[in-house]
Amino acid sequence: MTRRLKLTEGTLPVLVVLAILLVALAFAGPAYSEPAGYLALLKRAAPLMILAIGQYFVIVSGGFDLSVGSLVTAEVVIAARLIDGDESATAWVLLFMLGFGALVGLVNGLITTRLLVPSFIVTLGMLLVLDGAVFLWTGGAPRGALSDAFRTVGRAGFEVPLLGQVPWSVVLLAVIVVAAVFFMRGGTGRTLVAVGDNETAVRLGGGRVERLRTLAFVLSGLSAAVAAVLLGGFAGVSAQVGDGLEFRVITAVVLGGVVLGGGRGSVVAAMAGALTLESLFSLLNLLGVSGGLESAVQGVIIIAAVAYASVGSNLFRHKVVNQEKTHEKETAAQQ
């Protein structure tokens, strides 16, 4: 029987850590003495949190998507070249970006599920393809410019009494969070988790494993496109805008308690992990800690997550074996 999905599964530990970090930020920096400081934190964290939602779908179904950082860079560079400061081109370029992100995700998913190539290899290859294509196209110096309308979502907001300026990126994040939670409450979301937990059981139950895993990659590609819109608006055009995001988002997801290998974890916890990671780096920056420590922290978290998943898998196998032995003894005694 498929285990019922709990949207808050594994969320408590990361929420406790997040609460501690938010309190620490209030003592470490005067900017966090008012709501505006935390809204600014959410604005910075929004792209990573949106990427974490897409990465969650892939990881919980048993895969990896290492191409999201390069996809973000490609999306921003392409958008700047196509718009080139023309406000009237903004709408169709935004649609093109979403379509391109979905297409990259579809290619990743089809190669992984139809050709049975491990997702780690497929998306690593896509990372290299996108990086190489961007470099060949730009020569390392992106051309063109994003329109003001394009950049509005990433850098502007609206005034709210007592809170100050609420960024549009935070509003967009809230909409995507609600959509993701409702998606995971539905049958497709539950089955997606079940695929990572027990692929054979889903197949025997009539579930379309290949389609579900491909859908996860498409959703990851779409999340990268949305994150590119926010990062392009916030940081402008750069050939390095997405550098390292693939490892940062995986770190964020596993920090939220999503188990590498699939089957366990919630979308809420994945997003909380992304916000926790961004809060941690903000705190380290305020304390004057070297930025090089960020990579070390990410590495430690990923290694710990892999070790935890391995230990948990071994314990689960031992439990199953012991239950089977107990059942065999009981059956023999009855005979």
PDB file of C-alpha atoms in Angstrom, residues 28-173:
ATOM      1  CA  ALA A  28      23.696  40.411  14.219  1.00  0.00           C
ATOM      2  CA  GLY A  29      22.412  43.165  11.939  1.00  0.00           C
ATOM      3  CA  PRO A  30      20.321  46.307  12.534  1.00  0.00           C
ATOM      4  CA  ALA A  31      18.575  45.803   9.170  1.00  0.00           C
ATOM      5  CA  TYR A  32      16.675  42.864  10.689  1.00  0.00           C
ATOM      6  CA  SER A  33      15.190  44.908  13.493  1.00  0.00           C
ATOM      7  CA  GLU A  34      12.295  45.734  11.157  1.00  0.00           C
ATOM      8  CA  PRO A  35      10.081  43.612   8.858  1.00  0.00           C
ATOM      9  CA  ALA A  36      11.729  45.199   5.823  1.00  0.00           C
ATOM     10  CA  GLY A  37      14.949  43.313   6.586  1.00  0.00           C
ATOM     11  CA  TYR A  38      13.218  39.935   6.521  1.00  0.00           C
ATOM     12  CA  LEU A  39      11.297  40.859   3.370  1.00  0.00           C
ATOM     13  CA  ALA A  40      14.641  41.644   1.746  1.00  0.00           C
ATOM     14  CA  LEU A  41      15.876  38.215   2.877  1.00  0.00           C
ATOM     15  CA  LEU A  42      12.838  36.577   1.288  1.00  0.00           C
ATOM     16  CA  LYS A  43      13.476  38.564  -1.889  1.00  0.00           C
ATOM     17  CA  ARG A  44      17.031  37.212  -2.079  1.00  0.00           C
ATOM     18  CA  ALA A  45      15.915  33.699  -1.197  1.00  0.00           C
ATOM     19  CA  ALA A  46      12.935  33.561  -3.584  1.00  0.00           C
ATOM     20  CA  PRO A  47      14.870  32.275  -6.644  1.00  0.00           C
ATOM     21  CA  LEU A  48      16.554  29.536  -4.597  1.00  0.00           C
ATOM     22  CA  MET A  49      13.259  28.560  -2.954  1.00  0.00           C
ATOM     23  CA  ILE A  50      11.545  28.296  -6.350  1.00  0.00           C
ATOM     24  CA  LEU A  51      14.432  26.205  -7.668  1.00  0.00           C
ATOM     25  CA  ALA A  52      14.129  24.032  -4.551  1.00  0.00           C
ATOM     26  CA  ILE A  53      10.508  23.275  -5.402  1.00  0.00           C
ATOM     27  CA  GLY A  54      11.487  22.022  -8.852  1.00  0.00           C
ATOM     28  CA  GLN A  55      14.491  20.099  -7.523  1.00  0.00           C
ATOM     29  CA  TYR A  56      12.267  18.530  -4.871  1.00  0.00           C
ATOM     30  CA  PHE A  57      10.031  16.993  -7.535  1.00  0.00           C
ATOM     31  CA  VAL A  58      13.063  15.385  -9.189  1.00  0.00           C
ATOM     32  CA  ILE A  59      14.822  14.199  -6.032  1.00  0.00           C
ATOM     33  CA  VAL A  60      11.721  12.824  -4.333  1.00  0.00           C
ATOM     34  CA  SER A  61      11.000  10.754  -7.460  1.00  0.00           C
ATOM     35  CA  GLY A  62      14.503   9.280  -7.310  1.00  0.00           C
ATOM     36  CA  GLY A  63      16.563  11.526  -9.596  1.00  0.00           C
ATOM     37  CA  PHE A  64      18.879  14.549  -9.775  1.00  0.00           C
ATOM     38  CA  ASP A  65      18.845  17.705 -11.879  1.00  0.00           C
ATOM     39  CA  LEU A  66      22.299  19.261 -12.120  1.00  0.00           C
ATOM     40  CA  SER A  67      21.398  21.416 -15.124  1.00  0.00           C
ATOM     41  CA  VAL A  68      19.346  24.105 -13.359  1.00  0.00           C
ATOM     42  CA  GLY A  69      22.234  26.524 -12.742  1.00  0.00           C
ATOM     43  CA  SER A  70      23.341  26.505 -16.372  1.00  0.00           C
ATOM     44  CA  LEU A  71      19.710  26.722 -17.490  1.00  0.00           C
ATOM     45  CA  VAL A  72      19.214  29.862 -15.389  1.00  0.00           C
ATOM     46  CA  THR A  73      22.278  31.453 -16.987  1.00  0.00           C
ATOM     47  CA  ALA A  74      21.158  30.485 -20.488  1.00  0.00           C
ATOM     48  CA  GLU A  75      17.664  31.859 -19.878  1.00  0.00           C
ATOM     49  CA  VAL A  76      18.944  35.248 -18.690  1.00  0.00           C
ATOM     50  CA  VAL A  77      21.471  35.582 -21.519  1.00  0.00           C
ATOM     51  CA  ILE A  78      18.912  34.582 -24.166  1.00  0.00           C
ATOM     52  CA  ALA A  79      16.282  36.935 -22.738  1.00  0.00           C
ATOM     53  CA  ALA A  80      18.678  39.896 -22.790  1.00  0.00           C
ATOM     54  CA  ARG A  81      19.653  39.183 -26.398  1.00  0.00           C
ATOM     55  CA  LEU A  82      16.049  38.778 -27.573  1.00  0.00           C
ATOM     56  CA  ILE A  83      14.612  41.768 -25.697  1.00  0.00           C
ATOM     57  CA  ASP A  84      17.579  44.117 -26.204  1.00  0.00           C
ATOM     58  CA  GLY A  85      15.802  46.878 -24.290  1.00  0.00           C
ATOM     59  CA  ASP A  86      12.554  46.590 -26.280  1.00  0.00           C
ATOM     60  CA  GLU A  87       9.632  46.793 -23.841  1.00  0.00           C
ATOM     61  CA  SER A  88       7.177  45.360 -26.396  1.00  0.00           C
ATOM     62  CA  ALA A  89       9.185  42.119 -26.586  1.00  0.00           C
ATOM     63  CA  THR A  90       8.918  41.369 -22.865  1.00  0.00           C
ATOM     64  CA  ALA A  91       5.709  39.302 -22.910  1.00  0.00           C
ATOM     65  CA  TRP A  92       6.647  36.881 -25.676  1.00  0.00           C
ATOM     66  CA  VAL A  93      10.194  36.484 -24.359  1.00  0.00           C
ATOM     67  CA  LEU A  94       8.812  35.508 -20.941  1.00  0.00           C
ATOM     68  CA  LEU A  95       6.649  32.861 -22.627  1.00  0.00           C
ATOM     69  CA  PHE A  96       9.660  31.708 -24.639  1.00  0.00           C
ATOM     70  CA  MET A  97      11.691  31.333 -21.437  1.00  0.00           C
ATOM     71  CA  LEU A  98       9.024  29.131 -19.858  1.00  0.00           C
ATOM     72  CA  GLY A  99       8.829  27.045 -23.013  1.00  0.00           C
ATOM     73  CA  PHE A 100      12.607  26.700 -23.220  1.00  0.00           C
ATOM     74  CA  GLY A 101      12.819  25.650 -19.569  1.00  0.00           C
ATOM     75  CA  ALA A 102      10.090  23.047 -20.073  1.00  0.00           C
ATOM     76  CA  LEU A 103      11.844  21.772 -23.226  1.00  0.00           C
ATOM     77  CA  VAL A 104      15.174  21.297 -21.438  1.00  0.00           C
ATOM     78  CA  GLY A 105      13.364  19.474 -18.630  1.00  0.00           C
ATOM     79  CA  LEU A 106      11.539  17.312 -21.172  1.00  0.00           C
ATOM     80  CA  VAL A 107      14.807  16.332 -22.878  1.00  0.00           C
ATOM     81  CA  ASN A 108      16.362  15.474 -19.504  1.00  0.00           C
ATOM     82  CA  GLY A 109      13.332  13.417 -18.546  1.00  0.00           C
ATOM     83  CA  LEU A 110      13.016  11.520 -21.825  1.00  0.00           C
ATOM     84  CA  ILE A 111      16.693  10.571 -21.962  1.00  0.00           C
ATOM     85  CA  THR A 112      16.579   9.467 -18.326  1.00  0.00           C
ATOM     86  CA  THR A 113      13.382   7.416 -18.565  1.00  0.00           C
ATOM     87  CA  ARG A 114      13.415   6.149 -22.162  1.00  0.00           C
ATOM     88  CA  LEU A 115      17.129   5.544 -22.715  1.00  0.00           C
ATOM     89  CA  LEU A 116      17.662   4.548 -19.060  1.00  0.00           C
ATOM     90  CA  VAL A 117      20.658   6.836 -18.599  1.00  0.00           C
ATOM     91  CA  PRO A 118      21.168   7.869 -14.935  1.00  0.00           C
ATOM     92  CA  SER A 119      19.761  11.347 -14.309  1.00  0.00           C
ATOM     93  CA  PHE A 120      23.058  12.429 -12.741  1.00  0.00           C
ATOM     94  CA  ILE A 121      24.868  11.797 -16.046  1.00  0.00           C
ATOM     95  CA  VAL A 122      22.100  13.232 -18.237  1.00  0.00           C
ATOM     96  CA  THR A 123      21.786  16.508 -16.363  1.00  0.00           C
ATOM     97  CA  LEU A 124      25.560  16.841 -15.955  1.00  0.00           C
ATOM     98  CA  GLY A 125      25.798  16.545 -19.726  1.00  0.00           C
ATOM     99  CA  MET A 126      23.035  19.131 -20.162  1.00  0.00           C
ATOM    100  CA  LEU A 127      24.922  21.448 -17.802  1.00  0.00           C
ATOM    101  CA  LEU A 128      27.995  21.231 -20.031  1.00  0.00           C
ATOM    102  CA  VAL A 129      25.959  21.670 -23.224  1.00  0.00           C
ATOM    103  CA  LEU A 130      24.249  24.815 -21.930  1.00  0.00           C
ATOM    104  CA  ASP A 131      27.485  26.254 -20.536  1.00  0.00           C
ATOM    105  CA  GLY A 132      29.268  25.678 -23.826  1.00  0.00           C
ATOM    106  CA  ALA A 133      26.396  27.091 -25.895  1.00  0.00           C
ATOM    107  CA  VAL A 134      26.225  30.253 -23.787  1.00  0.00           C
ATOM    108  CA  PHE A 135      29.975  30.798 -24.043  1.00  0.00           C
ATOM    109  CA  LEU A 136      30.029  30.261 -27.812  1.00  0.00           C
ATOM    110  CA  TRP A 137      27.092  32.617 -28.294  1.00  0.00           C
ATOM    111  CA  THR A 138      28.360  35.396 -26.040  1.00  0.00           C
ATOM    112  CA  GLY A 139      32.125  34.941 -26.043  1.00  0.00           C
ATOM    113  CA  GLY A 140      31.923  35.392 -22.273  1.00  0.00           C
ATOM    114  CA  ALA A 141      30.352  38.867 -22.578  1.00  0.00           C
ATOM    115  CA  PRO A 142      26.535  38.781 -22.865  1.00  0.00           C
ATOM    116  CA  ARG A 143      24.969  41.268 -25.260  1.00  0.00           C
ATOM    117  CA  GLY A 144      21.609  42.993 -25.169  1.00  0.00           C
ATOM    118  CA  ALA A 145      19.625  44.380 -22.253  1.00  0.00           C
ATOM    119  CA  LEU A 146      16.595  43.426 -20.220  1.00  0.00           C
ATOM    120  CA  SER A 147      13.597  45.749 -20.359  1.00  0.00           C
ATOM    121  CA  ASP A 148      12.302  47.625 -17.326  1.00  0.00           C
ATOM    122  CA  ALA A 149       9.092  45.590 -17.458  1.00  0.00           C
ATOM    123  CA  PHE A 150      11.114  42.368 -17.319  1.00  0.00           C
ATOM    124  CA  ARG A 151      13.117  43.544 -14.319  1.00  0.00           C
ATOM    125  CA  THR A 152      10.079  44.761 -12.368  1.00  0.00           C
ATOM    126  CA  VAL A 153       9.234  41.365 -10.877  1.00  0.00           C
ATOM    127  CA  GLY A 154      12.781  40.789  -9.652  1.00  0.00           C
ATOM    128  CA  ARG A 155      13.575  44.177  -8.163  1.00  0.00           C
ATOM    129  CA  ALA A 156      10.347  46.137  -7.534  1.00  0.00           C
ATOM    130  CA  GLY A 157       7.442  45.833  -5.127  1.00  0.00           C
ATOM    131  CA  PHE A 158       4.464  47.622  -3.632  1.00  0.00           C
ATOM    132  CA  GLU A 159       3.926  49.446  -0.369  1.00  0.00           C
ATOM    133  CA  VAL A 160       2.029  47.832   2.505  1.00  0.00           C
ATOM    134  CA  PRO A 161       1.337  49.670   5.794  1.00  0.00           C
ATOM    135  CA  LEU A 162       3.587  48.543   8.669  1.00  0.00           C
ATOM    136  CA  LEU A 163       5.528  46.146   6.427  1.00  0.00           C
ATOM    137  CA  GLY A 164       6.936  48.660   3.969  1.00  0.00           C
ATOM    138  CA  GLN A 165       7.709  47.550   0.420  1.00  0.00           C
ATOM    139  CA  VAL A 166       6.660  43.975  -0.334  1.00  0.00           C
ATOM    140  CA  PRO A 167       8.682  42.636  -3.308  1.00  0.00           C
ATOM    141  CA  TRP A 168       6.772  41.195  -6.250  1.00  0.00           C
ATOM    142  CA  SER A 169       9.148  38.249  -6.112  1.00  0.00           C
ATOM    143  CA  VAL A 170       7.772  37.358  -2.667  1.00  0.00           C
ATOM    144  CA  VAL A 171       4.218  37.471  -4.013  1.00  0.00           C
ATOM    145  CA  LEU A 172       5.208  35.227  -6.926  1.00  0.00           C
ATOM    146  CA  LEU A 173       6.925  32.867  -4.487  1.00  0.00           C
TER     147      LEU A 173
END
